[in-house]
mmCIF file of C-alpha atoms and ligand atoms in Angstrom:
data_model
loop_
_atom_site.group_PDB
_atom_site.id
_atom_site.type_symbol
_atom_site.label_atom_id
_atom_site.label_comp_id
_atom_site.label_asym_id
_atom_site.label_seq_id
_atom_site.Cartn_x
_atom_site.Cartn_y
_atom_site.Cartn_z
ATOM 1 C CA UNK A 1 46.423 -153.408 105.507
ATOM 2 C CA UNK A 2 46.694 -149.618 104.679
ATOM 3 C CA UNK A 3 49.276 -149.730 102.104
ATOM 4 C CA UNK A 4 47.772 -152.901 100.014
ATOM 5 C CA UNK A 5 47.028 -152.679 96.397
ATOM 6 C CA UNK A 6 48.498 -151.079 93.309
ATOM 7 C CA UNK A 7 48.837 -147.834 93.139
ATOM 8 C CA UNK A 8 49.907 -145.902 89.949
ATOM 9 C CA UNK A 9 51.716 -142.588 89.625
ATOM 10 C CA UNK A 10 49.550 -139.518 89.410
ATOM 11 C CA UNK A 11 52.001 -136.588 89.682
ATOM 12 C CA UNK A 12 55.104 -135.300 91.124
ATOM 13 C CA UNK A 13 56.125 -132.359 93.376
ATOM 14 C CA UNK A 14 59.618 -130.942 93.352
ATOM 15 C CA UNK A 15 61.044 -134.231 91.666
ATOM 16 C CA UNK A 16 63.180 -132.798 89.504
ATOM 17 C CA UNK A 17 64.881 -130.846 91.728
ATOM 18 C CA UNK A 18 65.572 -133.907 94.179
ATOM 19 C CA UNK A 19 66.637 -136.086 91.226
ATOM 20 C CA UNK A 20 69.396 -132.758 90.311
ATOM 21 C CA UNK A 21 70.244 -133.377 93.953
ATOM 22 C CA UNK A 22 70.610 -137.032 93.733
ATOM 23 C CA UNK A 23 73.039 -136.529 91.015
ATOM 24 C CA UNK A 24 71.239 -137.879 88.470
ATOM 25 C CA UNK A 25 71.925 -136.348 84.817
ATOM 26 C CA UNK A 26 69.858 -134.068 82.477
ATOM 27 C CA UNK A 27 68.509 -136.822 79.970
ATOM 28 C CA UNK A 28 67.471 -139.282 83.360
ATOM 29 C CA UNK A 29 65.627 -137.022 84.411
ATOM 30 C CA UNK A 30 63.557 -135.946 81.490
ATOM 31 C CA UNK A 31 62.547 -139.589 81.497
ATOM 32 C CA UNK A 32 62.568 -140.123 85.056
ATOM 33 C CA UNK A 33 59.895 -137.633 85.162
ATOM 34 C CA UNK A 34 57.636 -139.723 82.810
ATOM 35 C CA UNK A 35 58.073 -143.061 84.130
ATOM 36 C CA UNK A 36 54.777 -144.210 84.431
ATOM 37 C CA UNK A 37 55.799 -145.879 87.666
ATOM 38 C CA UNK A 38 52.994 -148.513 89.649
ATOM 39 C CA UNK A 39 53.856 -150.514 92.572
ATOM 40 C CA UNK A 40 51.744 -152.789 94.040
ATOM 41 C CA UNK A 41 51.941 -153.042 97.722
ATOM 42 C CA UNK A 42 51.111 -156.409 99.427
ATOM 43 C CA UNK A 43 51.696 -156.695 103.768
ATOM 44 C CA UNK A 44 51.394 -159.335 105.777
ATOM 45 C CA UNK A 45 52.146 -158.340 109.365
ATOM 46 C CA UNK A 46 56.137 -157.122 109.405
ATOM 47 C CA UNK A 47 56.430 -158.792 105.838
ATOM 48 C CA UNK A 48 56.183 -156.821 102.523
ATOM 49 C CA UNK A 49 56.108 -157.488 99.176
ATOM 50 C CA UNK A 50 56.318 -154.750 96.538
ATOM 51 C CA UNK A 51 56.419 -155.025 92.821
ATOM 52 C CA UNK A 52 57.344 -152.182 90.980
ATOM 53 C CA UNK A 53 57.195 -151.622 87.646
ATOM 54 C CA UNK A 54 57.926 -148.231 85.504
ATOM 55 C CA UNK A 55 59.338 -147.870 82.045
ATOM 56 C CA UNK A 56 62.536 -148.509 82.992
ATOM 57 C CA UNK A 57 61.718 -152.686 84.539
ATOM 58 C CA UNK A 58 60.155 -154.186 86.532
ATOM 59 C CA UNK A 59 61.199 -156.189 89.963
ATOM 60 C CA UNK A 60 60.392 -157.360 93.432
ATOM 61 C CA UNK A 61 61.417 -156.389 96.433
ATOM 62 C CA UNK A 62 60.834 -158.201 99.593
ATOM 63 C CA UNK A 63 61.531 -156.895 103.376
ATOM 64 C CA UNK A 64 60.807 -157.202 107.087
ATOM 65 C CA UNK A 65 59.874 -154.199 108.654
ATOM 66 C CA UNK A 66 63.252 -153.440 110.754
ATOM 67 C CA UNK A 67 65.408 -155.469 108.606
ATOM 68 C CA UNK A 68 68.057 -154.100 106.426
ATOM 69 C CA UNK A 69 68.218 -154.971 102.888
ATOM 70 C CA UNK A 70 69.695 -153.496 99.829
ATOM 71 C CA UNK A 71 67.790 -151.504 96.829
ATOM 72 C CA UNK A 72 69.335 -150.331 93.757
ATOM 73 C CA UNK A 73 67.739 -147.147 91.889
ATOM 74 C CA UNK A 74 67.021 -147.790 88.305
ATOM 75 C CA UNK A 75 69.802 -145.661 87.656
ATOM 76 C CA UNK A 76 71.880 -148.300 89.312
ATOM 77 C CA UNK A 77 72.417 -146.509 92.552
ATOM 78 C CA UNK A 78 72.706 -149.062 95.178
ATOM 79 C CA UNK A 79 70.880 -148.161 98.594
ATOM 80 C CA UNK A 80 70.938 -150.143 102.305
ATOM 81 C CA UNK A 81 68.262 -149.199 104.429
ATOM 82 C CA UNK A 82 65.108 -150.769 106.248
ATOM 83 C CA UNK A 83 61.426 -148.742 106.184
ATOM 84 C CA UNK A 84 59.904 -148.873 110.052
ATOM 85 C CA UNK A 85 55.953 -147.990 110.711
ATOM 86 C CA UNK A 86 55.481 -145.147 112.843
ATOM 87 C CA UNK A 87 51.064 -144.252 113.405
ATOM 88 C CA UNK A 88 49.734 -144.630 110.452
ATOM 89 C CA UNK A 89 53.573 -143.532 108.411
ATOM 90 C CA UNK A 90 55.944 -145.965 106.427
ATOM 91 C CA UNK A 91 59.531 -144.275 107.095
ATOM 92 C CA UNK A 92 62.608 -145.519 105.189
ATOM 93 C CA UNK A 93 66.069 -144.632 105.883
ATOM 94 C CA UNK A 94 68.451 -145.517 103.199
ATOM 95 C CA UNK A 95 72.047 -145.094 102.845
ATOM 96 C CA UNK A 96 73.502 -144.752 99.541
ATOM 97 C CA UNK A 97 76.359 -147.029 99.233
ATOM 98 C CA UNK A 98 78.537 -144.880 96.490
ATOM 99 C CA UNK A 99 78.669 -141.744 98.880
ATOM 100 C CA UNK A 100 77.176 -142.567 102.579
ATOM 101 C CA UNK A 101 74.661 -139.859 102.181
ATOM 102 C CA UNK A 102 71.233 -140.834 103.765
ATOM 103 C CA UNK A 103 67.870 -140.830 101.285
ATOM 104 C CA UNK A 104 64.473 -140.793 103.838
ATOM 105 C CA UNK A 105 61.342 -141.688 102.520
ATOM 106 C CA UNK A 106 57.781 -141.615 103.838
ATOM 107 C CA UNK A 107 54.445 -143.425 102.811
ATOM 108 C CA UNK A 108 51.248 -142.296 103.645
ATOM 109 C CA UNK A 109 47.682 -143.067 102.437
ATOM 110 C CA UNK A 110 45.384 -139.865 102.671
ATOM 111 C CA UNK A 111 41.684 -140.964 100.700
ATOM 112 C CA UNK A 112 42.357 -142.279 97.832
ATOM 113 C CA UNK A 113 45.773 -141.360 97.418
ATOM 114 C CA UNK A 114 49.403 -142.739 98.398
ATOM 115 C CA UNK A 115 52.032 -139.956 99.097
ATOM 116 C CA UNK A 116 55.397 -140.981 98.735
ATOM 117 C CA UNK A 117 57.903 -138.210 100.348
ATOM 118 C CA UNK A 118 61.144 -138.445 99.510
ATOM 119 C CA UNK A 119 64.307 -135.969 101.254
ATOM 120 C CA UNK A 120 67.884 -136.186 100.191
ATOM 121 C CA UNK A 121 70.479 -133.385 101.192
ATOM 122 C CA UNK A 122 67.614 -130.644 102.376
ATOM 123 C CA UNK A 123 65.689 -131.446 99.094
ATOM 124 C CA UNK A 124 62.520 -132.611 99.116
ATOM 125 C CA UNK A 125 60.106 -134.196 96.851
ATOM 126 C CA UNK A 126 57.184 -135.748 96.977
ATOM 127 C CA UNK A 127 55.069 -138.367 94.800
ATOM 128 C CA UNK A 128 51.507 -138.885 94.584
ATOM 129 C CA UNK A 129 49.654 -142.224 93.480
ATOM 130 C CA UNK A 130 46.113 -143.542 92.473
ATOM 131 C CA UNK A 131 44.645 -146.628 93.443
ATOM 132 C CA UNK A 132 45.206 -148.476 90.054
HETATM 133 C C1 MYR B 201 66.053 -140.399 91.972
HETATM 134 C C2 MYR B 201 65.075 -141.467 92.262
HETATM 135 C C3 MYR B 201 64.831 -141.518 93.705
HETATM 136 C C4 MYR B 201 63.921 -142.575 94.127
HETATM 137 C C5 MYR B 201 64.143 -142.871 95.562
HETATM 138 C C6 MYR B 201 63.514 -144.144 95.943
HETATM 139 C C7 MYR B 201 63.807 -144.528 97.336
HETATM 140 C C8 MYR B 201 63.183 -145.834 97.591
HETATM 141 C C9 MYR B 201 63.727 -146.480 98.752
HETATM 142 C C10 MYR B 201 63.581 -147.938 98.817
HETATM 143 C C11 MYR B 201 62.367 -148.564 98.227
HETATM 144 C C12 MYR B 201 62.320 -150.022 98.541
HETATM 145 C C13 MYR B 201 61.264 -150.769 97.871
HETATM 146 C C14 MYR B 201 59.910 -150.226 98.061
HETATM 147 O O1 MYR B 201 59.380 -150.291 99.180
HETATM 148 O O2 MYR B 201 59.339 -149.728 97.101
#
């Protein structure tokens, strides 16, 4: 599948601006931006398993495509949302559960890269991994 394997952070685009929007304080986000963050991708039809780990822990998540579950941010943020597959796109709508406001994500693979897109309140961001 696509999405399979690990894929480590390479760089960031407009993160810190999306992380201001998200609410997320000064200090957070100086280390947010250096987070060293790999997940490792593993699909089975509908069924995912992703491990992600960063320098702030590690966990697993596990979803159906369609099906809502719940995600916290390592800030503790706490999200509800599913990710669908539309052509050859993950998309993720997530609510977050503090304010109702909705967080969209996107995954695509383009060559040897993974481009995770990320918009919250008309700010976008976007980041970009290497197979690891
Ligand atoms: C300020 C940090 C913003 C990061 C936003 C992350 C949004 C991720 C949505 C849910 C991810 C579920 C698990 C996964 O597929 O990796």
């Amino acid at each position: 599948m696509t999405f399979n394997g690990t894929w480590k952070i390479d760089r960031s685009e407009n993160y810190e601006k999306f992380m201001e929007q998200m609410g997320i304080n000064l200090v957070k986000r100086k280390l947010a931006a250096h987070d060293n963050l790999k997940i490792t991708i593993e699909q089975n039809g509908d069924k995912f398993h992703v491990k992600e780990s960063s320098n702030f822990r590690t966990l697993d998540i596990d979803f159906n495509l369609g099906v809502t579950f719940e995600y916290s941010l390592a800030d503790g943020t706490e999200l509800s949302g599913s990710w669908a597959i539309e052509g050859d796109t993950m998309k993720g709508v997530f609510t977050r559960k503090d304010n109702g406001k909705q967080l969209i994500t996107t995954r695509i693979v383009q060559g040897d890269e993974l481009i995770q897109s990320y918009n919250y309140e008309g700010v976008d961001a976007k980041r970009i991994f290497k197979r690891g």
